[in-house]
Amino acid sequence: MDRLIYFDYAATTPVKPEAVQAMVESLGQFGNPSSRYEYGRQAALRVKADRETVAKAFGCSPAELFFTSCGTEGDNWAIRRGVEANRRKGKHIVTTAVEHAAVLETCKDLERQGCEVTYLKPDRAGRITVEQLTAALRPDTALVSMMLVNNETGVTLPVAECVKAVKAFDASILFHCDAVQGFLKTRSLLARLGADLVTVSGHKVGGPKGIGALYIKKGVRLRPLLTGGGQEEGLRSGTEATAQIAGFAAAVRANGADPGRLERAAAIKEYTLSNLKEAVPKLEVISQGDAPHICAVTLPGYKSEVVVRVLGDRGVCISSGSACHKGKPSHVFAAMNLPKPWLDGALRLSFSPDSTKEEADALADALKDAADSLFTTLS
Ligand code: PLP
């Protein structure tokens, strides 16, 4: 395999050189931020500066931003402890059928513990409306969890409007937003969504794996998920992952220094889609995606796992949707009620601002060859 053609940036992103450098420096300065001597204090100061960087990109105060080990942890913390914080109100949760497994599996676990969960169904385009959410609210609703950008379709859900509607219904309902695919992918700051709790992850924005953050709006009280030495203001114990935090913050700064990144990602996505439609006439677009970096297409009647494997053998990396495993179609595309042949052949393409036309052309060649050579249930 001479070179990797990578169109799976929603799965993970390459670690930015600035992040690598910051991590190497941090690994060399190994002090524990909790240690009382100068070497420890220096580490604590670096974590403080890094928290300020991420908080600024979020539009919140550093006191509202808590480092976690990943997006999954942030989702678990927010939902489990959010429901618990509103226990006296009730045990009803509203979420959507298109959330990431980190949210859905957490909700399912809470169902096993006695919670009741309403899963809002998307339309054929993957959209969910404010009216749907409002209709699902009840006096015993404790928490709403709605993602900002869907990781398989790139569709943006109307989170800010939904927060307003939920708070107008009952200001005590906690609103959590999984913004893992939205952080640094939209112009607006995540704190402006108005949500009480917002989850992000480092490895989707050019930072390392193993680091994320949960925004907890001032005034919202959540019990910790992890108890121990009292780090993160007593809310998330565990020695701070100083190198990961440094890499995350450096990646955030590098994104900030590249204001044209969203337009470039959107432009290469548009080029790729029009190129693909021409090269592979059988290909259909499931979702162009509102977010600049994600879209979904399908080769109706083909088996997406086979297409992904055949392309992978040529060094072309795409995905069949994050939750597509053991031959089952993605829960997101299934919830959209796509016809079976579309479901079978569904593929997610995701982009970086630095994806090139040459790479897009190589993807089109590879998909054309796959469509010409593979078996389809429709032919
Ligand atoms: N939420 C969404 C929307 C995601 O796309 C992902 C990762 O793909 C996650 C949560 C989980 O994040 P992490 O991989 O950092 O646990």
Short mmCIF file of C-alpha atoms and ligand atoms in Angstrom, two decimals:
data_model
loop_
_atom_site.label_atom_id
_atom_site.label_comp_id
_atom_site.label_asym_id
_atom_site.label_seq_id
_atom_site.Cartn_x
_atom_site.Cartn_y
_atom_site.Cartn_z
CA MET A 1 0.00 0.00 0.00
CA ASP A 2 1.87 3.14 -1.16
CA ARG A 3 -0.26 5.76 0.51
CA LEU A 4 -3.29 6.12 2.66
CA ILE A 5 -6.34 7.84 1.19
CA TYR A 6 -8.19 8.77 4.35
CA PHE A 7 -11.84 9.87 4.36
CA ASP A 8 -12.75 8.82 7.87
CA TYR A 9 -12.05 11.97 9.88
CA ALA A 10 -15.26 11.50 11.89
CA ALA A 11 -13.77 8.28 13.27
CA THR A 12 -10.59 10.02 14.31
CA THR A 13 -8.15 12.65 13.05
CA PRO A 14 -4.38 12.66 12.68
CA VAL A 15 -2.69 14.26 15.67
CA LYS A 16 -1.62 17.75 14.65
CA PRO A 17 2.16 18.41 14.73
CA GLU A 18 1.57 21.21 17.24
CA ALA A 19 -0.18 18.71 19.50
CA VAL A 20 2.63 16.17 19.14
CA GLN A 21 5.18 18.82 20.07
CA ALA A 22 3.19 19.98 23.09
CA MET A 23 2.75 16.38 24.23
CA VAL A 24 6.44 15.56 23.90
CA GLU A 25 7.30 18.65 25.94
CA SER A 26 4.70 17.75 28.53
CA LEU A 27 5.94 14.16 28.78
CA GLY A 28 9.41 15.54 29.47
CA GLN A 29 8.04 17.70 32.29
CA PHE A 30 6.56 14.92 34.32
CA GLY A 31 5.52 16.70 37.52
CA ASN A 32 2.21 15.83 39.13
CA PRO A 33 -0.05 18.90 39.19
CA SER A 34 -1.15 17.97 42.72
CA SER A 35 2.41 17.97 44.13
CA ARG A 36 3.11 20.86 46.48
CA TYR A 37 6.64 21.68 45.31
CA GLU A 38 7.61 23.96 42.44
CA TYR A 39 7.91 21.19 39.80
CA GLY A 40 4.32 20.13 40.54
CA ARG A 41 3.10 23.72 40.59
CA GLN A 42 4.56 24.23 37.11
CA ALA A 43 2.56 21.25 35.84
CA ALA A 44 -0.57 22.67 37.48
CA LEU A 45 0.05 26.02 35.79
CA ARG A 46 0.33 24.33 32.38
CA VAL A 47 -2.95 22.49 32.94
CA LYS A 48 -4.54 25.80 33.99
CA ALA A 49 -3.35 27.49 30.77
CA ASP A 50 -4.55 24.56 28.67
CA ARG A 51 -7.96 24.63 30.35
CA GLU A 52 -8.19 28.34 29.55
CA THR A 53 -7.42 27.60 25.89
CA VAL A 54 -10.14 24.96 25.56
CA ALA A 55 -12.62 27.05 27.56
CA LYS A 56 -12.02 30.04 25.27
CA ALA A 57 -12.76 27.93 22.19
CA PHE A 58 -15.89 26.75 23.96
CA GLY A 59 -16.96 30.25 24.98
CA CYS A 60 -17.15 29.35 28.66
CA SER A 61 -15.29 30.09 31.86
CA PRO A 62 -12.39 27.70 32.66
CA ALA A 63 -14.25 26.90 35.90
CA GLU A 64 -17.01 25.33 33.81
CA LEU A 65 -14.73 22.97 31.87
CA PHE A 66 -13.67 19.58 33.25
CA PHE A 67 -11.20 17.31 31.50
CA THR A 68 -12.33 13.72 30.99
CA SER A 69 -10.72 10.68 29.37
CA CYS A 70 -12.90 10.78 26.22
CA GLY A 71 -16.26 11.76 24.76
CA THR A 72 -17.78 8.54 26.03
CA GLU A 73 -16.88 9.46 29.60
CA GLY A 74 -18.39 12.94 29.23
CA ASP A 75 -21.64 11.46 27.88
CA ASN A 76 -21.80 8.91 30.71
CA TRP A 77 -21.04 11.48 33.38
CA ALA A 78 -23.57 14.01 32.10
CA ILE A 79 -26.42 11.56 31.58
CA ARG A 80 -25.98 9.30 34.61
CA ARG A 81 -25.31 12.07 37.06
CA GLY A 82 -27.73 14.49 35.40
CA VAL A 83 -30.61 12.06 35.84
CA GLU A 84 -29.51 11.43 39.39
CA ALA A 85 -29.39 15.16 40.14
CA ASN A 86 -33.04 15.47 39.07
CA ARG A 87 -34.15 12.25 40.78
CA ARG A 88 -36.89 14.00 42.74
CA LYS A 89 -38.43 15.27 39.50
CA GLY A 90 -38.71 11.87 37.88
CA LYS A 91 -36.92 9.25 35.83
CA HIS A 92 -37.93 10.18 32.30
CA ILE A 93 -35.22 10.91 29.73
CA VAL A 94 -35.73 12.22 26.20
CA THR A 95 -33.05 11.54 23.61
CA THR A 96 -32.91 10.78 19.90
CA ALA A 97 -32.63 7.50 18.05
CA VAL A 98 -29.59 8.81 16.16
CA GLU A 99 -27.28 9.44 19.12
CA HIS A 100 -23.87 7.84 19.38
CA ALA A 101 -23.65 4.54 21.29
CA ALA A 102 -22.05 6.44 24.19
CA VAL A 103 -25.44 8.09 24.76
CA LEU A 104 -27.75 5.28 23.62
CA GLU A 105 -26.07 2.52 25.62
CA THR A 106 -26.01 4.75 28.70
CA CYS A 107 -29.73 5.40 28.30
CA LYS A 108 -30.37 1.67 27.85
CA ASP A 109 -28.41 0.97 31.03
CA LEU A 110 -30.50 3.55 32.87
CA GLU A 111 -33.67 1.90 31.51
CA ARG A 112 -32.50 -1.31 33.16
CA GLN A 113 -32.25 0.70 36.38
CA GLY A 114 -35.83 1.94 36.19
CA CYS A 115 -35.64 5.04 33.97
CA GLU A 116 -38.03 5.53 31.10
CA VAL A 117 -36.51 6.78 27.85
CA THR A 118 -38.23 8.38 24.84
CA TYR A 119 -36.16 8.03 21.65
CA LEU A 120 -37.13 10.68 19.09
CA LYS A 121 -37.19 9.25 15.56
CA PRO A 122 -35.64 11.23 12.71
CA ASP A 123 -37.29 11.78 9.34
CA ARG A 124 -35.86 10.34 6.11
CA ALA A 125 -33.28 13.15 6.04
CA GLY A 126 -32.09 12.40 9.58
CA ARG A 127 -33.74 15.51 11.04
CA ILE A 128 -35.49 15.96 14.36
CA THR A 129 -37.69 18.95 15.11
CA VAL A 130 -38.27 21.16 18.14
CA GLU A 131 -41.98 20.22 17.97
CA GLN A 132 -41.14 16.52 18.29
CA LEU A 133 -39.07 17.21 21.36
CA THR A 134 -41.64 19.48 22.96
CA ALA A 135 -44.35 16.85 22.45
CA ALA A 136 -42.20 14.28 24.28
CA LEU A 137 -41.63 16.39 27.43
CA ARG A 138 -43.45 15.36 30.60
CA PRO A 139 -43.72 16.63 34.16
CA ASP A 140 -41.36 13.82 35.23
CA THR A 141 -38.74 14.51 32.52
CA ALA A 142 -35.38 14.76 34.28
CA LEU A 143 -32.99 15.14 31.35
CA VAL A 144 -32.83 15.68 27.61
CA SER A 145 -29.78 14.50 25.65
CA MET A 146 -29.48 15.63 22.04
CA MET A 147 -26.39 15.59 19.87
CA LEU A 148 -25.27 18.64 17.89
CA VAL A 149 -23.87 17.01 14.75
CA ASN A 150 -24.72 13.46 13.83
CA ASN A 151 -21.57 11.43 13.31
CA GLU A 152 -22.99 9.38 10.41
CA THR A 153 -25.03 11.89 8.41
CA GLY A 154 -23.43 15.23 9.32
CA VAL A 155 -26.94 16.57 10.02
CA THR A 156 -27.03 19.34 12.64
CA LEU A 157 -29.84 19.00 15.17
CA PRO A 158 -31.59 22.21 16.36
CA VAL A 159 -30.02 22.11 19.82
CA ALA A 160 -30.18 25.84 20.66
CA GLU A 161 -33.91 26.02 19.78
CA CYS A 162 -34.56 22.79 21.66
CA VAL A 163 -32.81 24.11 24.78
CA LYS A 164 -35.09 27.17 24.67
CA ALA A 165 -38.20 25.03 24.27
CA VAL A 166 -37.20 22.67 27.08
CA LYS A 167 -36.38 25.49 29.47
CA ALA A 168 -39.67 27.23 28.63
CA PHE A 169 -41.49 23.97 29.46
CA ASP A 170 -39.58 23.47 32.71
CA ALA A 171 -36.32 25.23 33.54
CA SER A 172 -35.26 22.44 35.92
CA ILE A 173 -34.93 19.81 33.17
CA LEU A 174 -31.21 19.34 32.50
CA PHE A 175 -30.13 19.57 28.86
CA HIS A 176 -27.09 17.61 27.73
CA CYS A 177 -25.59 17.94 24.27
CA ASP A 178 -23.08 15.50 22.78
CA ALA A 179 -21.10 17.95 20.67
CA VAL A 180 -18.22 15.57 19.93
CA GLN A 181 -18.68 16.06 16.15
CA GLY A 182 -19.58 19.74 16.47
CA PHE A 183 -16.65 21.13 18.44
CA LEU A 184 -14.61 23.47 16.21
CA LYS A 185 -16.75 22.41 13.24
CA THR A 186 -19.20 25.31 13.47
CA ARG A 187 -18.68 29.06 13.74
CA SER A 188 -20.78 29.44 16.87
CA LEU A 189 -19.36 28.78 20.32
CA LEU A 190 -20.74 25.72 22.06
CA ALA A 191 -21.50 27.58 25.30
CA ARG A 192 -24.01 29.67 23.30
CA LEU A 193 -26.19 26.60 22.77
CA GLY A 194 -27.51 27.28 26.26
CA ALA A 195 -27.22 23.60 27.25
CA ASP A 196 -26.38 22.74 30.86
CA LEU A 197 -23.91 20.02 29.90
CA VAL A 198 -21.86 19.64 26.73
CA THR A 199 -19.46 16.82 25.83
CA VAL A 200 -16.46 17.11 23.49
CA SER A 201 -13.50 14.87 22.61
CA GLY A 202 -9.88 15.61 21.74
CA HIS A 203 -9.22 13.07 19.01
CA LYS A 204 -11.87 14.49 16.67
CA VAL A 205 -10.10 17.86 16.45
CA GLY A 206 -6.47 16.89 15.88
CA GLY A 207 -5.68 16.12 19.50
CA PRO A 208 -4.68 12.77 20.95
CA LYS A 209 -7.01 9.96 21.95
CA GLY A 210 -7.74 9.59 25.64
CA ILE A 211 -8.83 13.15 26.38
CA GLY A 212 -12.13 14.98 26.30
CA ALA A 213 -14.00 17.58 28.27
CA LEU A 214 -17.38 18.08 29.84
CA TYR A 215 -18.78 21.59 30.12
CA ILE A 216 -20.91 21.97 33.23
CA LYS A 217 -22.73 25.28 33.19
CA LYS A 218 -22.20 27.46 36.26
CA GLY A 219 -24.83 26.65 38.85
CA VAL A 220 -25.47 23.09 37.63
CA ARG A 221 -24.54 20.56 40.31
CA LEU A 222 -23.43 17.07 39.25
CA ARG A 223 -21.94 14.45 41.50
CA PRO A 224 -18.63 13.04 40.28
CA LEU A 225 -18.50 9.89 38.19
CA LEU A 226 -15.00 9.12 39.49
CA THR A 227 -14.15 9.66 43.13
CA GLY A 228 -10.64 9.72 44.56
CA GLY A 229 -7.97 12.35 45.05
CA GLY A 230 -10.26 15.29 44.30
CA GLN A 231 -8.75 16.59 41.05
CA GLU A 232 -10.86 18.78 38.73
CA GLU A 233 -12.40 20.62 41.69
CA GLY A 234 -13.34 17.31 43.27
CA LEU A 235 -15.58 16.43 40.34
CA ARG A 236 -13.32 14.13 38.34
CA SER A 237 -10.62 12.46 40.35
CA GLY A 238 -7.55 10.92 38.76
CA THR A 239 -4.15 12.46 38.15
CA GLU A 240 -4.53 14.90 35.29
CA ALA A 241 -3.47 13.44 31.90
CA THR A 242 -1.05 16.32 31.47
CA ALA A 243 0.35 15.26 28.08
CA GLN A 244 -3.09 14.56 26.59
CA ILE A 245 -4.39 17.83 27.96
CA ALA A 246 -1.41 19.67 26.44
CA GLY A 247 -2.01 17.96 23.09
CA PHE A 248 -5.72 18.73 23.17
CA ALA A 249 -5.12 22.41 23.94
CA ALA A 250 -2.42 22.69 21.25
CA ALA A 251 -4.81 21.15 18.70
CA VAL A 252 -7.51 23.61 19.73
CA ARG A 253 -5.06 26.50 19.25
CA ALA A 254 -4.00 25.14 15.83
CA ASN A 255 -7.66 24.98 14.74
CA GLY A 256 -8.13 28.55 15.91
CA ALA A 257 -5.14 29.66 13.86
CA ASP A 258 -6.80 28.25 10.71
CA PRO A 259 -9.98 30.28 10.24
CA GLY A 260 -10.57 28.97 6.70
CA ARG A 261 -10.76 25.34 7.80
CA LEU A 262 -14.55 24.98 7.73
CA GLU A 263 -14.90 26.42 4.23
CA ARG A 264 -12.08 24.20 2.93
CA ALA A 265 -13.66 21.06 4.41
CA ALA A 266 -17.06 22.00 2.93
CA ALA A 267 -15.49 22.70 -0.48
CA ILE A 268 -13.68 19.37 -0.69
CA LYS A 269 -16.84 17.56 0.44
CA GLU A 270 -18.80 19.25 -2.35
CA TYR A 271 -16.11 18.39 -4.90
CA THR A 272 -16.01 14.77 -3.73
CA LEU A 273 -19.78 14.34 -3.91
CA SER A 274 -20.14 15.79 -7.39
CA ASN A 275 -17.14 13.81 -8.59
CA LEU A 276 -18.53 10.60 -7.10
CA LYS A 277 -21.98 11.09 -8.62
CA GLU A 278 -20.36 11.40 -12.04
CA ALA A 279 -17.91 8.51 -11.63
CA VAL A 280 -20.39 6.12 -10.00
CA PRO A 281 -23.89 6.82 -11.38
CA LYS A 282 -25.39 4.13 -9.10
CA LEU A 283 -24.32 6.08 -6.05
CA GLU A 284 -27.05 7.93 -4.16
CA VAL A 285 -26.62 10.64 -1.55
CA ILE A 286 -28.27 9.87 1.79
CA SER A 287 -27.23 13.13 3.42
CA GLN A 288 -25.04 15.99 2.25
CA GLY A 289 -24.58 16.92 5.91
CA ASP A 290 -24.91 20.41 7.37
CA ALA A 291 -21.56 20.11 9.13
CA PRO A 292 -18.69 20.75 6.75
CA HIS A 293 -16.90 17.46 7.35
CA ILE A 294 -19.45 14.61 7.12
CA CYS A 295 -21.82 13.21 4.50
CA ALA A 296 -23.46 9.85 3.83
CA VAL A 297 -23.92 8.06 0.52
CA THR A 298 -25.08 4.63 -0.54
CA LEU A 299 -24.46 2.06 -3.24
CA PRO A 300 -27.94 0.53 -3.15
CA GLY A 301 -27.94 -3.26 -2.98
CA TYR A 302 -24.21 -3.58 -2.24
CA LYS A 303 -22.90 -4.72 1.13
CA SER A 304 -21.23 -1.73 2.72
CA GLU A 305 -18.91 -3.89 4.89
CA VAL A 306 -17.59 -5.53 1.71
CA VAL A 307 -17.14 -2.18 -0.05
CA VAL A 308 -15.31 -0.79 2.99
CA ARG A 309 -13.02 -3.85 3.09
CA VAL A 310 -12.28 -3.80 -0.64
CA LEU A 311 -11.46 -0.09 -0.52
CA GLY A 312 -9.41 -0.64 2.62
CA ASP A 313 -7.30 -3.22 0.77
CA ARG A 314 -6.45 -0.41 -1.68
CA GLY A 315 -5.53 1.94 1.15
CA VAL A 316 -8.77 3.91 0.87
CA CYS A 317 -10.34 4.41 4.30
CA ILE A 318 -14.05 5.09 4.61
CA SER A 319 -16.65 3.69 6.96
CA SER A 320 -20.05 2.09 6.88
CA GLY A 321 -21.23 4.15 9.85
CA SER A 322 -19.88 4.07 13.35
CA ALA A 323 -22.25 1.47 14.76
CA CYS A 324 -22.22 -0.90 11.82
CA HIS A 325 -20.97 -4.14 13.25
CA LYS A 326 -21.50 -7.83 12.70
CA GLY A 327 -23.26 -7.12 9.40
CA LYS A 328 -26.01 -5.07 11.06
CA PRO A 329 -26.85 -1.77 9.39
CA SER A 330 -26.14 1.40 11.31
CA HIS A 331 -28.85 2.33 13.83
CA VAL A 332 -28.81 5.87 12.44
CA PHE A 333 -29.61 4.90 8.85
CA ALA A 334 -32.08 2.29 10.13
CA ALA A 335 -33.88 4.94 12.22
CA MET A 336 -34.16 7.09 9.07
CA ASN A 337 -36.27 4.32 7.53
CA LEU A 338 -34.18 4.05 4.39
CA PRO A 339 -35.16 1.33 1.92
CA LYS A 340 -33.28 -1.92 2.61
CA PRO A 341 -30.97 -1.72 -0.43
CA TRP A 342 -29.95 1.81 0.65
CA LEU A 343 -29.33 0.61 4.19
CA ASP A 344 -27.21 -2.28 2.98
CA GLY A 345 -24.96 -0.06 0.91
CA ALA A 346 -24.70 2.95 3.23
CA LEU A 347 -21.28 4.58 3.57
CA ARG A 348 -20.02 7.51 5.60
CA LEU A 349 -17.43 9.84 4.13
CA SER A 350 -15.75 12.37 6.36
CA PHE A 351 -13.26 15.08 5.52
CA SER A 352 -10.44 17.23 6.77
CA PRO A 353 -9.84 20.80 5.59
CA ASP A 354 -6.61 19.37 4.17
CA SER A 355 -8.24 16.59 2.13
CA THR A 356 -7.17 17.04 -1.51
CA LYS A 357 -8.83 16.73 -4.91
CA GLU A 358 -6.29 14.01 -5.78
CA GLU A 359 -7.47 12.00 -2.79
CA ALA A 360 -11.10 12.59 -3.79
CA ASP A 361 -10.29 11.37 -7.31
CA ALA A 362 -8.62 8.24 -5.89
CA LEU A 363 -11.74 7.60 -3.79
CA ALA A 364 -13.95 7.95 -6.88
CA ASP A 365 -11.73 5.48 -8.82
CA ALA A 366 -11.82 2.98 -5.98
CA LEU A 367 -15.60 3.23 -5.51
CA LYS A 368 -16.18 2.94 -9.26
CA ASP A 369 -14.06 -0.23 -9.40
CA ALA A 370 -15.90 -1.65 -6.38
CA ALA A 371 -19.29 -0.87 -7.92
CA ASP A 372 -18.21 -2.47 -11.23
CA SER A 373 -16.72 -5.60 -9.73
CA LEU A 374 -18.74 -6.45 -6.63
CA PHE A 375 -21.93 -8.43 -6.47
CA THR A 376 -25.14 -6.51 -5.86
CA THR A 377 -28.43 -7.99 -4.72
CA LEU A 378 -30.20 -5.70 -7.21
CA SER A 379 -28.57 -6.95 -10.43
N1 PLP B 1 -20.25 11.04 20.45
C1 PLP B 1 -20.10 11.13 19.12
C2 PLP B 1 -21.11 11.87 18.32
C3 PLP B 1 -19.02 10.53 18.49
O1 PLP B 1 -18.88 10.61 17.16
C4 PLP B 1 -18.07 9.82 19.28
C5 PLP B 1 -16.94 9.12 18.65
O2 PLP B 1 -17.01 8.69 17.53
C6 PLP B 1 -18.27 9.78 20.67
C7 PLP B 1 -19.37 10.40 21.22
C8 PLP B 1 -17.31 9.08 21.57
O3 PLP B 1 -16.13 9.83 21.72
P1 PLP B 1 -14.78 9.10 22.21
O4 PLP B 1 -14.29 8.29 21.07
O5 PLP B 1 -13.86 10.23 22.56
O6 PLP B 1 -15.15 8.29 23.38
#
